[in-house]
Amino acid sequence: MKPMTDGVDLTLFGVMTAVFIVVTLLLGWYGYKNTSDNQEFLLGRNKTGPLIIALSYGATFLSASAVIGFGGQTAVHGMSLMWLCFLNLFAGLAVAFLIFGKRTRRLGSKLGAATFADLLGKAYNSTSIRTFTVILILVMMPIYTAAVLKGGVNSLAVITGLTDYYNYILIGLSLVVAVYVVYGGIIAVMYNDALQAGIMFIGMLVILLVTWSYTGGITAGNEAMVDLWSQRMGDIGGLGVAPGFEGWTNSPSFGTTEWMTVVTTFIMGVGIGALTQPQLVVRYMSAKNDKDLNKSLMIGSIFILLVVGAAYTVGPLTNVYFFDQHGMLSFEYLSSMGLGTDFIIPQYILEVFSGITFGDVFVCLFLLSLICASISTISALMHTIGVAGGYDLYSVFKSKKTGVSKDYQSIKLNRLFIVIFMILVVVYCYVMPKDIIAKATSVFMGVTAAALLPAYFHCLYSKNPNKTAAIASIGVGTASYMLWALFMNAGTSVFLPICKLLTGSSVLMPGSVLAYTDPLIISLPLSILTMVIILLVQKKEPNMRNEELGCKE
């Protein structure tokens, strides 16, 4: 891959990174000093205020996925992806906090639950549901974690020209995350998330203002994109889009291949999937009261609106810049360099700041934001993976072995799982394809929503959650999602080419609209329908314990 070293002051960046790492490790030490038992390692209750919760939630939610992955996708697919920004705010924040957050905090406190799997298992009085949720986390979350880590390291190595040091950068970032997560627990994770969110906020604000300054303002920038499209209408072969694309300022034609990709995979897959993210659910449970959650909602809304809005606005406008400077659109220009969509935003930042006073400072700030966007999510995911194995799985195993159903606490085992899976994540980075961030994000969020969203909602709003309906819903949602992802969807079948091995074709109906329909659009309605049918047929499953512990206002 071609290095992008021009405009990168490696000395300045090295100093800024060194300071950042020192502060990060100090916050890890703070978490270690304030973690006296396993419950504080898991939730850190009463140690995190609304500002920390809001920034931690936002930084964990967005990651490099929003800035690099989806920022690059907006450069290709246009401003129709701004609907994802709306869903990030509406579903990922408003619905998440108001519909799910408060009841999750109350029910979690009442049940004594410390993780998402723990919450579902105790709400339904079901070891099977808890075990399945843990397995889903341990199988799928490392893939998502590796995609975020790989995207961040790839961009960092190529932008700085340090591609020969790729292994050192990968191992270095992994070690920094592992150290503060292993020793500091959730307190270190959330405080570091808050620091990283602040850097991301400043970085994206500067990038947005510089972009508008280059294009001559919002209106002029949009008019320039309209002019570009008028020159390329009917010639989309080299733009990275599918039939149905109508330009960067318009939505794709309804029902076309492009529309199915943008709307069902990117917008709905990620927007809805945010509601069942285990690493985000823990943020609700760590709050002291509902008032703190309300404050967190307001702060988080400002953060996500700026970061996501900036990334999705800048993305399409990079076409204007690259066309002015190189006579090629974003996808064409990066393809000519042998790079993919995950490098559109980094390359744009590197070039647009090269002619600006103190541009090297802003480039280094963006690179630091890039690191923050990656490790803020990675740390939360690794903490979730560690406690899923060291707390949830261990509790299930010990309960079956001893015959005594209770939670078994072991900080050492949590830490051991984090170390083991961090090594696995690094291994995954070497076998994953490029341009994987947006796809991996969509797949992970999609499968968790299809499997767990109906059961999660039902346990929060029913005084007597129906275990049979929940298990059936989880089973149908998971099975239908995986079948569609592996055999029908062209974008996800590449992860595990089972269909090609069995049939000789990548998907069962290549070239059809169904091949571009996201699995969530099929599986989530089936999962909901399964639960509703069983609830109507079975009416009520006796479960005195659930009735006593049900979520109340």
CSV table of C-alpha atoms in Angstrom, one decimal, residues 63-486:
chain,number,residue,atom,x,y,z
A,63,SER,CA,-15.7,4.1,17.5
A,64,ALA,CA,-13.7,4.0,14.3
A,65,SER,CA,-16.8,2.5,12.7
A,66,ALA,CA,-18.5,5.9,12.5
A,67,VAL,CA,-15.4,8.0,11.7
A,68,ILE,CA,-13.5,5.8,9.3
A,69,GLY,CA,-15.8,3.0,8.2
A,70,PHE,CA,-19.1,4.8,7.7
A,71,GLY,CA,-17.4,8.1,7.0
A,72,GLY,CA,-15.9,6.3,4.0
A,73,GLN,CA,-19.2,4.7,3.1
A,74,THR,CA,-20.9,8.1,3.0
A,75,ALA,CA,-18.2,9.3,0.5
A,76,VAL,CA,-19.3,6.5,-1.8
A,77,HIS,CA,-23.1,6.2,-1.1
A,78,GLY,CA,-23.9,9.8,-0.3
A,79,MET,CA,-25.8,11.8,2.2
A,80,SER,CA,-28.7,9.4,2.4
A,81,LEU,CA,-26.6,7.8,5.1
A,82,MET,CA,-27.4,10.8,7.3
A,83,TRP,CA,-30.6,8.8,8.1
A,84,LEU,CA,-28.2,6.6,10.1
A,85,CYS,CA,-27.2,9.7,12.1
A,86,PHE,CA,-30.9,10.2,12.9
A,87,LEU,CA,-31.3,6.6,14.0
A,88,ASN,CA,-28.1,6.9,16.0
A,89,LEU,CA,-29.8,9.7,17.9
A,90,PHE,CA,-33.3,8.4,17.9
A,91,ALA,CA,-32.8,4.7,18.5
A,92,GLY,CA,-29.3,4.7,19.8
A,93,LEU,CA,-29.9,7.4,22.4
A,94,ALA,CA,-33.5,8.5,22.8
A,95,VAL,CA,-35.2,5.1,22.6
A,96,ALA,CA,-32.2,3.4,24.2
A,97,PHE,CA,-32.2,5.6,27.3
A,98,LEU,CA,-35.9,6.4,27.7
A,99,ILE,CA,-37.5,3.0,26.7
A,100,PHE,CA,-34.7,0.6,27.6
A,101,GLY,CA,-32.2,2.4,29.8
A,102,LYS,CA,-34.2,3.3,32.9
A,103,ARG,CA,-36.0,0.0,33.2
A,104,THR,CA,-32.7,-1.9,32.6
A,105,ARG,CA,-31.1,0.0,35.5
A,106,ARG,CA,-34.1,-0.7,37.8
A,107,LEU,CA,-34.4,-4.3,36.9
A,108,GLY,CA,-30.7,-4.9,37.0
A,109,SER,CA,-30.5,-3.4,40.5
A,110,LYS,CA,-33.5,-5.4,41.7
A,111,LEU,CA,-32.2,-8.7,40.3
A,112,GLY,CA,-28.6,-8.0,41.3
A,113,ALA,CA,-27.5,-8.4,37.7
A,114,ALA,CA,-24.0,-7.2,36.6
A,115,THR,CA,-24.0,-8.0,32.9
A,116,PHE,CA,-26.5,-8.1,30.0
A,117,ALA,CA,-26.4,-12.0,30.0
A,118,ASP,CA,-26.8,-11.9,33.7
A,119,LEU,CA,-29.8,-9.6,33.4
A,120,LEU,CA,-31.6,-11.8,30.8
A,121,GLY,CA,-30.8,-15.0,32.6
A,122,LYS,CA,-32.2,-13.8,35.9
A,123,ALA,CA,-35.2,-12.0,34.4
A,124,TYR,CA,-36.3,-15.3,32.8
A,125,ASN,CA,-34.9,-17.5,35.6
A,126,SER,CA,-33.1,-19.3,32.7
A,127,THR,CA,-29.6,-20.6,32.7
A,128,SER,CA,-30.0,-21.5,29.0
A,129,ILE,CA,-30.7,-17.9,28.0
A,130,ARG,CA,-27.8,-16.6,30.0
A,131,THR,CA,-25.5,-19.2,28.5
A,132,PHE,CA,-26.6,-18.5,24.9
A,133,THR,CA,-26.1,-14.8,25.4
A,134,VAL,CA,-22.6,-15.5,26.6
A,135,ILE,CA,-21.8,-17.8,23.7
A,136,LEU,CA,-23.1,-15.1,21.3
A,137,ILE,CA,-20.7,-12.6,22.9
A,138,LEU,CA,-17.7,-14.9,22.9
A,139,VAL,CA,-18.2,-16.0,19.3
A,140,MET,CA,-19.3,-12.8,17.5
A,141,MET,CA,-17.8,-9.9,19.6
A,142,PRO,CA,-14.1,-10.8,19.0
A,143,ILE,CA,-14.8,-10.5,15.2
A,144,TYR,CA,-16.3,-7.1,15.6
A,145,THR,CA,-13.4,-6.1,18.0
A,146,ALA,CA,-10.8,-7.3,15.5
A,147,ALA,CA,-12.5,-5.3,12.7
A,148,VAL,CA,-12.3,-2.1,14.7
A,149,LEU,CA,-8.7,-2.7,15.8
A,150,LYS,CA,-7.6,-3.6,12.2
A,151,GLY,CA,-9.3,-0.6,10.7
A,152,GLY,CA,-7.6,1.8,13.2
A,153,VAL,CA,-4.2,0.2,12.9
A,154,ASN,CA,-4.4,0.0,9.1
A,155,SER,CA,-5.3,3.7,8.7
A,156,LEU,CA,-2.7,4.8,11.3
A,157,ALA,CA,0.1,2.7,9.7
A,158,VAL,CA,-0.6,3.9,6.1
A,159,ILE,CA,-1.2,7.6,6.9
A,160,THR,CA,2.1,7.8,8.9
A,161,GLY,CA,4.0,5.7,6.3
A,162,LEU,CA,4.9,3.3,9.1
A,163,THR,CA,3.6,0.2,7.2
A,164,ASP,CA,6.8,-1.6,8.0
A,165,TYR,CA,6.0,-1.2,11.6
A,166,TYR,CA,2.4,-2.5,11.3
A,167,ASN,CA,3.0,-5.4,13.8
A,168,TYR,CA,4.5,-3.1,16.4
A,169,ILE,CA,1.5,-0.7,16.1
A,170,LEU,CA,-1.0,-3.5,16.4
A,171,ILE,CA,0.7,-5.1,19.4
A,172,GLY,CA,1.3,-1.7,21.0
A,173,LEU,CA,-2.3,-0.6,20.9
A,174,SER,CA,-3.5,-4.0,22.0
A,175,LEU,CA,-1.1,-4.0,25.0
A,176,VAL,CA,-2.2,-0.5,26.1
A,177,VAL,CA,-5.9,-1.5,26.0
A,178,ALA,CA,-5.2,-4.8,27.7
A,179,VAL,CA,-3.3,-3.3,30.5
A,180,TYR,CA,-5.8,-0.7,31.6
A,181,VAL,CA,-8.9,-3.0,31.0
A,182,VAL,CA,-7.3,-5.9,32.9
A,183,TYR,CA,-6.3,-3.9,35.9
A,184,GLY,CA,-8.7,-1.0,36.0
A,185,GLY,CA,-12.0,-2.8,35.1
A,186,ILE,CA,-15.1,-0.8,34.0
A,187,ILE,CA,-14.0,2.3,35.9
A,188,ALA,CA,-10.8,2.6,33.9
A,189,VAL,CA,-12.7,1.8,30.7
A,190,MET,CA,-15.3,4.5,31.2
A,191,TYR,CA,-12.9,7.2,32.4
A,192,ASN,CA,-10.6,6.6,29.4
A,193,ASP,CA,-13.7,6.6,27.1
A,194,ALA,CA,-14.6,10.0,28.4
A,195,LEU,CA,-11.0,11.3,27.7
A,196,GLN,CA,-11.1,9.8,24.2
A,197,ALA,CA,-14.6,11.2,23.5
A,198,GLY,CA,-13.3,14.7,24.3
A,199,ILE,CA,-10.4,14.3,21.8
A,200,MET,CA,-12.8,12.9,19.2
A,201,PHE,CA,-15.3,15.8,19.7
A,202,ILE,CA,-12.6,18.5,19.1
A,203,GLY,CA,-11.1,16.6,16.2
A,204,MET,CA,-14.3,16.1,14.3
A,205,LEU,CA,-15.4,19.7,14.9
A,206,VAL,CA,-12.2,21.1,13.4
A,207,ILE,CA,-12.5,18.8,10.4
A,208,LEU,CA,-16.1,19.8,9.8
A,209,LEU,CA,-15.3,23.5,9.9
A,210,VAL,CA,-12.3,23.2,7.6
A,211,THR,CA,-14.3,21.2,5.1
A,212,TRP,CA,-17.1,23.8,5.0
A,213,SER,CA,-14.4,26.5,4.6
A,214,TYR,CA,-12.9,24.7,1.6
A,215,THR,CA,-16.3,24.2,-0.1
A,216,GLY,CA,-17.5,27.7,0.6
A,217,GLY,CA,-20.2,26.7,3.0
A,218,ILE,CA,-23.0,24.2,3.2
A,219,THR,CA,-25.0,25.3,0.2
A,220,ALA,CA,-22.0,25.7,-2.1
A,221,GLY,CA,-20.7,22.2,-1.1
A,222,ASN,CA,-24.0,20.6,-1.9
A,223,GLU,CA,-24.3,22.4,-5.2
A,224,ALA,CA,-20.8,21.2,-6.1
A,225,MET,CA,-21.9,17.6,-5.4
A,226,VAL,CA,-24.9,18.1,-7.6
A,227,ASP,CA,-22.7,19.3,-10.4
A,228,LEU,CA,-20.4,16.3,-10.0
A,229,TRP,CA,-23.3,13.9,-10.3
A,230,SER,CA,-24.6,15.7,-13.4
A,231,GLN,CA,-21.2,15.0,-15.0
A,232,ARG,CA,-21.2,11.3,-14.1
A,233,MET,CA,-24.9,10.3,-14.5
A,234,GLY,CA,-25.2,7.0,-16.3
A,235,ASP,CA,-21.5,6.1,-15.5
A,236,ILE,CA,-21.4,4.5,-12.0
A,237,GLY,CA,-19.2,1.6,-12.9
A,238,GLY,CA,-16.2,3.0,-11.1
A,239,LEU,CA,-17.9,4.7,-8.2
A,240,GLY,CA,-18.3,1.7,-5.9
A,241,VAL,CA,-22.1,1.9,-5.9
A,242,ALA,CA,-24.9,-0.3,-7.3
A,243,PRO,CA,-27.8,0.4,-9.7
A,244,GLY,CA,-30.2,2.8,-8.2
A,245,PHE,CA,-27.7,5.4,-7.0
A,246,GLU,CA,-29.0,8.9,-7.8
A,247,GLY,CA,-26.1,11.1,-6.6
A,248,TRP,CA,-24.5,12.1,-3.3
A,249,THR,CA,-27.3,14.5,-2.4
A,250,ASN,CA,-30.3,12.2,-3.2
A,251,SER,CA,-31.6,9.0,-1.8
A,252,PRO,CA,-31.2,5.9,-4.0
A,253,SER,CA,-34.2,4.7,-6.0
A,254,PHE,CA,-36.6,2.7,-3.8
A,255,GLY,CA,-36.3,-1.0,-4.0
A,256,THR,CA,-33.1,-1.0,-6.1
A,257,THR,CA,-29.9,-2.8,-5.2
A,258,GLU,CA,-28.3,0.4,-3.9
A,259,TRP,CA,-31.4,1.2,-1.8
A,260,MET,CA,-31.4,-2.2,-0.2
A,261,THR,CA,-27.7,-1.9,0.6
A,262,VAL,CA,-27.9,1.6,2.1
A,263,VAL,CA,-31.3,1.3,3.9
A,264,THR,CA,-31.4,-2.3,5.1
A,265,THR,CA,-27.8,-2.9,5.8
A,266,PHE,CA,-26.2,0.4,6.9
A,267,ILE,CA,-29.1,2.4,8.2
A,268,MET,CA,-31.5,-0.2,9.7
A,269,GLY,CA,-28.9,-2.8,10.5
A,270,VAL,CA,-26.8,-0.6,12.6
A,271,GLY,CA,-29.5,1.8,13.8
A,272,ILE,CA,-31.7,-0.9,15.3
A,273,GLY,CA,-28.8,-3.1,16.4
A,274,ALA,CA,-27.5,-0.5,18.8
A,275,LEU,CA,-30.3,-1.3,21.2
A,276,THR,CA,-29.0,-4.7,22.2
A,277,GLN,CA,-25.3,-4.0,22.5
A,278,PRO,CA,-24.1,-5.7,25.7
A,279,GLN,CA,-21.3,-3.2,26.2
A,280,LEU,CA,-23.8,-0.4,26.0
A,281,VAL,CA,-26.4,-2.0,28.3
A,282,VAL,CA,-23.8,-2.1,31.1
A,283,ARG,CA,-23.7,1.8,30.9
A,284,TYR,CA,-27.3,2.0,32.0
A,285,MET,CA,-26.7,-0.5,34.8
A,286,SER,CA,-23.7,1.5,36.1
A,287,ALA,CA,-25.8,4.7,36.7
A,288,LYS,CA,-26.8,5.6,40.3
A,289,ASN,CA,-30.4,6.7,39.4
A,290,ASP,CA,-32.7,7.7,36.6
A,291,LYS,CA,-31.7,11.4,36.9
A,292,ASP,CA,-28.2,10.5,36.0
A,293,LEU,CA,-29.4,8.7,32.9
A,294,ASN,CA,-31.5,11.8,31.9
A,295,LYS,CA,-28.4,14.0,32.2
A,296,SER,CA,-26.4,11.4,30.3
A,297,LEU,CA,-28.9,11.4,27.5
A,298,MET,CA,-28.6,15.2,27.0
A,299,ILE,CA,-24.8,15.2,27.0
A,300,GLY,CA,-24.6,12.1,24.8
A,301,SER,CA,-27.0,13.6,22.2
A,302,ILE,CA,-24.6,16.6,21.7
A,303,PHE,CA,-21.6,14.4,21.4
A,304,ILE,CA,-23.1,11.9,18.9
A,305,LEU,CA,-24.8,14.6,16.8
A,306,LEU,CA,-21.5,16.4,16.3
A,307,VAL,CA,-19.2,13.4,15.8
A,308,VAL,CA,-21.6,11.4,13.6
A,309,GLY,CA,-23.0,14.4,11.8
A,310,ALA,CA,-19.5,15.7,11.0
A,311,ALA,CA,-18.3,12.3,9.7
A,312,TYR,CA,-21.3,11.8,7.5
A,313,THR,CA,-21.2,15.4,6.2
A,314,VAL,CA,-17.5,15.4,5.4
A,315,GLY,CA,-17.6,12.0,3.7
A,316,PRO,CA,-19.7,13.0,0.6
A,317,LEU,CA,-17.9,16.4,0.4
A,318,THR,CA,-14.5,14.6,0.0
A,319,ASN,CA,-15.7,14.0,-3.6
A,320,VAL,CA,-15.6,17.7,-4.3
A,321,TYR,CA,-12.1,18.0,-2.8
A,322,PHE,CA,-10.5,15.0,-4.6
A,323,PHE,CA,-12.1,16.0,-7.9
A,324,ASP,CA,-10.8,19.6,-7.6
A,325,GLN,CA,-7.3,18.4,-6.7
A,326,HIS,CA,-6.9,15.2,-8.7
A,327,GLY,CA,-9.8,15.0,-11.3
A,328,MET,CA,-11.2,11.9,-9.6
A,329,LEU,CA,-13.9,11.1,-7.1
A,330,SER,CA,-13.1,9.7,-3.7
A,331,PHE,CA,-13.6,6.0,-4.5
A,332,GLU,CA,-11.7,6.4,-7.8
A,333,TYR,CA,-8.8,8.2,-6.3
A,334,LEU,CA,-8.3,5.8,-3.4
A,335,SER,CA,-8.7,2.8,-5.7
A,336,SER,CA,-6.0,4.2,-7.9
A,337,MET,CA,-3.7,4.1,-4.8
A,338,GLY,CA,-4.6,0.5,-4.1
A,339,LEU,CA,-6.6,1.5,-1.0
A,340,GLY,CA,-10.3,1.0,-0.1
A,341,THR,CA,-13.1,3.0,1.4
A,342,ASP,CA,-11.8,2.8,4.9
A,343,PHE,CA,-8.9,5.2,3.8
A,344,ILE,CA,-11.1,7.9,2.2
A,345,ILE,CA,-11.4,10.0,5.3
A,346,PRO,CA,-7.8,9.6,6.5
A,347,GLN,CA,-6.4,10.5,3.1
A,348,TYR,CA,-8.7,13.5,2.8
A,349,ILE,CA,-7.6,14.8,6.3
A,350,LEU,CA,-4.0,14.4,5.4
A,351,GLU,CA,-4.3,16.3,2.1
A,352,VAL,CA,-6.8,19.1,3.1
A,353,PHE,CA,-4.7,20.1,6.2
A,354,SER,CA,-1.4,20.1,4.3
A,355,GLY,CA,-1.9,23.7,3.1
A,356,ILE,CA,-3.2,25.1,6.3
A,357,THR,CA,-1.3,26.9,9.0
A,358,PHE,CA,-0.6,24.5,11.9
A,359,GLY,CA,-2.0,21.8,9.6
A,360,ASP,CA,0.5,19.3,11.0
A,361,VAL,CA,-1.0,19.8,14.5
A,362,PHE,CA,-4.5,19.1,13.2
A,363,VAL,CA,-3.4,16.0,11.3
A,364,CYS,CA,-1.8,14.7,14.5
A,365,LEU,CA,-5.0,15.6,16.4
A,366,PHE,CA,-7.0,13.6,13.8
A,367,LEU,CA,-4.6,10.6,14.1
A,368,LEU,CA,-5.0,10.8,17.9
A,369,SER,CA,-8.8,10.9,17.4
A,370,LEU,CA,-8.4,7.9,15.2
A,371,ILE,CA,-6.6,6.0,18.0
A,372,CYS,CA,-9.3,7.2,20.5
A,373,ALA,CA,-12.1,6.1,18.2
A,374,SER,CA,-10.6,2.6,18.0
A,375,ILE,CA,-9.5,1.9,21.5
A,376,SER,CA,-12.6,3.4,23.2
A,377,THR,CA,-14.7,0.7,21.6
A,378,ILE,CA,-12.1,-2.0,21.8
A,379,SER,CA,-11.7,-1.5,25.6
A,380,ALA,CA,-15.5,-1.7,26.2
A,381,LEU,CA,-15.7,-4.8,24.0
A,382,MET,CA,-12.8,-6.5,25.7
A,383,HIS,CA,-14.2,-5.8,29.1
A,384,THR,CA,-17.6,-7.3,28.0
A,385,ILE,CA,-15.9,-10.4,26.6
A,386,GLY,CA,-13.8,-10.8,29.8
A,387,VAL,CA,-16.7,-10.7,32.2
A,388,ALA,CA,-18.9,-12.8,29.9
A,389,GLY,CA,-16.3,-15.6,30.3
A,390,GLY,CA,-14.9,-14.9,33.8
A,391,TYR,CA,-18.3,-14.1,35.5
A,392,ASP,CA,-21.3,-15.3,33.4
A,393,LEU,CA,-19.8,-18.5,32.0
A,394,TYR,CA,-17.9,-19.3,35.2
A,395,SER,CA,-21.1,-18.8,37.3
A,396,VAL,CA,-23.1,-21.1,35.0
A,397,PHE,CA,-20.4,-23.8,35.1
A,398,LYS,CA,-19.9,-23.6,38.9
A,399,SER,CA,-23.7,-23.7,39.6
A,400,LYS,CA,-24.1,-26.8,37.5
A,401,LYS,CA,-21.0,-28.4,39.1
A,402,THR,CA,-22.0,-27.6,42.7
A,403,GLY,CA,-25.8,-27.8,42.3
A,404,VAL,CA,-26.1,-24.4,44.0
A,405,SER,CA,-27.4,-21.7,41.7
A,406,LYS,CA,-25.6,-18.4,42.5
A,407,ASP,CA,-23.1,-16.0,41.0
A,408,TYR,CA,-19.5,-16.8,41.4
A,409,GLN,CA,-17.0,-13.9,41.5
A,410,SER,CA,-13.4,-14.0,40.3
A,411,ILE,CA,-11.5,-10.9,39.2
A,412,LYS,CA,-8.6,-13.0,38.2
A,413,LEU,CA,-10.7,-15.1,35.9
A,414,ASN,CA,-12.2,-12.0,34.3
A,415,ARG,CA,-8.7,-10.7,33.7
A,416,LEU,CA,-7.5,-14.0,32.3
A,417,PHE,CA,-10.4,-14.1,29.7
A,418,ILE,CA,-9.5,-10.6,28.6
A,419,VAL,CA,-5.9,-11.5,28.0
A,420,ILE,CA,-6.8,-14.8,26.1
A,421,PHE,CA,-9.4,-13.1,23.9
A,422,MET,CA,-7.1,-10.1,23.3
A,423,ILE,CA,-4.6,-12.5,21.8
A,424,LEU,CA,-7.4,-14.1,19.7
A,425,VAL,CA,-8.5,-10.6,18.4
A,426,VAL,CA,-4.9,-9.8,17.3
A,427,VAL,CA,-4.8,-13.2,15.4
A,428,TYR,CA,-8.2,-12.3,13.7
A,429,CYS,CA,-6.6,-9.0,12.5
A,430,TYR,CA,-4.2,-10.9,10.3
A,431,VAL,CA,-6.9,-13.0,8.6
A,432,MET,CA,-9.6,-10.4,8.0
A,433,PRO,CA,-10.1,-8.8,4.6
A,434,LYS,CA,-9.7,-5.0,4.2
A,435,ASP,CA,-12.7,-2.6,4.3
A,436,ILE,CA,-14.3,-4.7,7.0
A,437,ILE,CA,-15.3,-2.1,9.7
A,438,ALA,CA,-18.7,-1.1,8.4
A,439,LYS,CA,-19.7,-4.7,7.4
A,440,ALA,CA,-18.5,-6.2,10.7
A,441,THR,CA,-20.4,-3.6,12.7
A,442,SER,CA,-23.6,-4.2,10.8
A,443,VAL,CA,-23.3,-8.0,11.2
A,444,PHE,CA,-22.6,-7.9,15.0
A,445,MET,CA,-25.3,-5.4,15.7
A,446,GLY,CA,-27.7,-7.2,13.4
A,447,VAL,CA,-27.3,-10.7,14.9
A,448,THR,CA,-27.6,-9.4,18.5
A,449,ALA,CA,-30.8,-7.5,17.6
A,450,ALA,CA,-32.4,-10.4,15.7
A,451,ALA,CA,-31.6,-12.8,18.6
A,452,LEU,CA,-32.1,-10.7,21.7
A,453,LEU,CA,-34.2,-7.6,21.1
A,454,PRO,CA,-37.7,-9.1,21.5
A,455,ALA,CA,-36.6,-11.1,24.6
A,456,TYR,CA,-34.9,-8.0,26.1
A,457,PHE,CA,-38.0,-5.8,25.5
A,458,HIS,CA,-40.3,-8.4,26.9
A,459,CYS,CA,-38.4,-8.9,30.2
A,460,LEU,CA,-38.4,-5.2,30.8
A,461,TYR,CA,-42.1,-4.6,30.3
A,462,SER,CA,-43.7,-7.9,31.5
A,463,LYS,CA,-44.4,-8.6,35.2
A,464,ASN,CA,-44.1,-12.3,34.3
A,465,PRO,CA,-41.7,-12.8,31.4
A,466,ASN,CA,-42.4,-15.9,29.4
A,467,LYS,CA,-39.3,-18.1,29.2
A,468,THR,CA,-40.6,-20.4,26.5
A,469,ALA,CA,-41.5,-17.5,24.2
A,470,ALA,CA,-38.1,-15.9,24.8
A,471,ILE,CA,-36.1,-19.1,24.0
A,472,ALA,CA,-38.2,-19.7,20.9
A,473,SER,CA,-37.7,-16.1,19.8
A,474,ILE,CA,-34.0,-16.2,20.4
A,475,GLY,CA,-33.7,-19.5,18.5
A,476,VAL,CA,-35.7,-18.3,15.4
A,477,GLY,CA,-34.0,-14.9,15.3
A,478,THR,CA,-30.5,-16.4,15.4
A,479,ALA,CA,-31.2,-19.3,13.0
A,480,SER,CA,-32.9,-17.1,10.4
A,481,TYR,CA,-30.2,-14.4,10.6
A,482,MET,CA,-27.4,-16.9,10.2
A,483,LEU,CA,-29.1,-18.7,7.3
A,484,TRP,CA,-29.8,-15.5,5.4
A,485,ALA,CA,-26.3,-14.1,6.1
A,486,LEU,CA,-24.5,-17.3,5.0
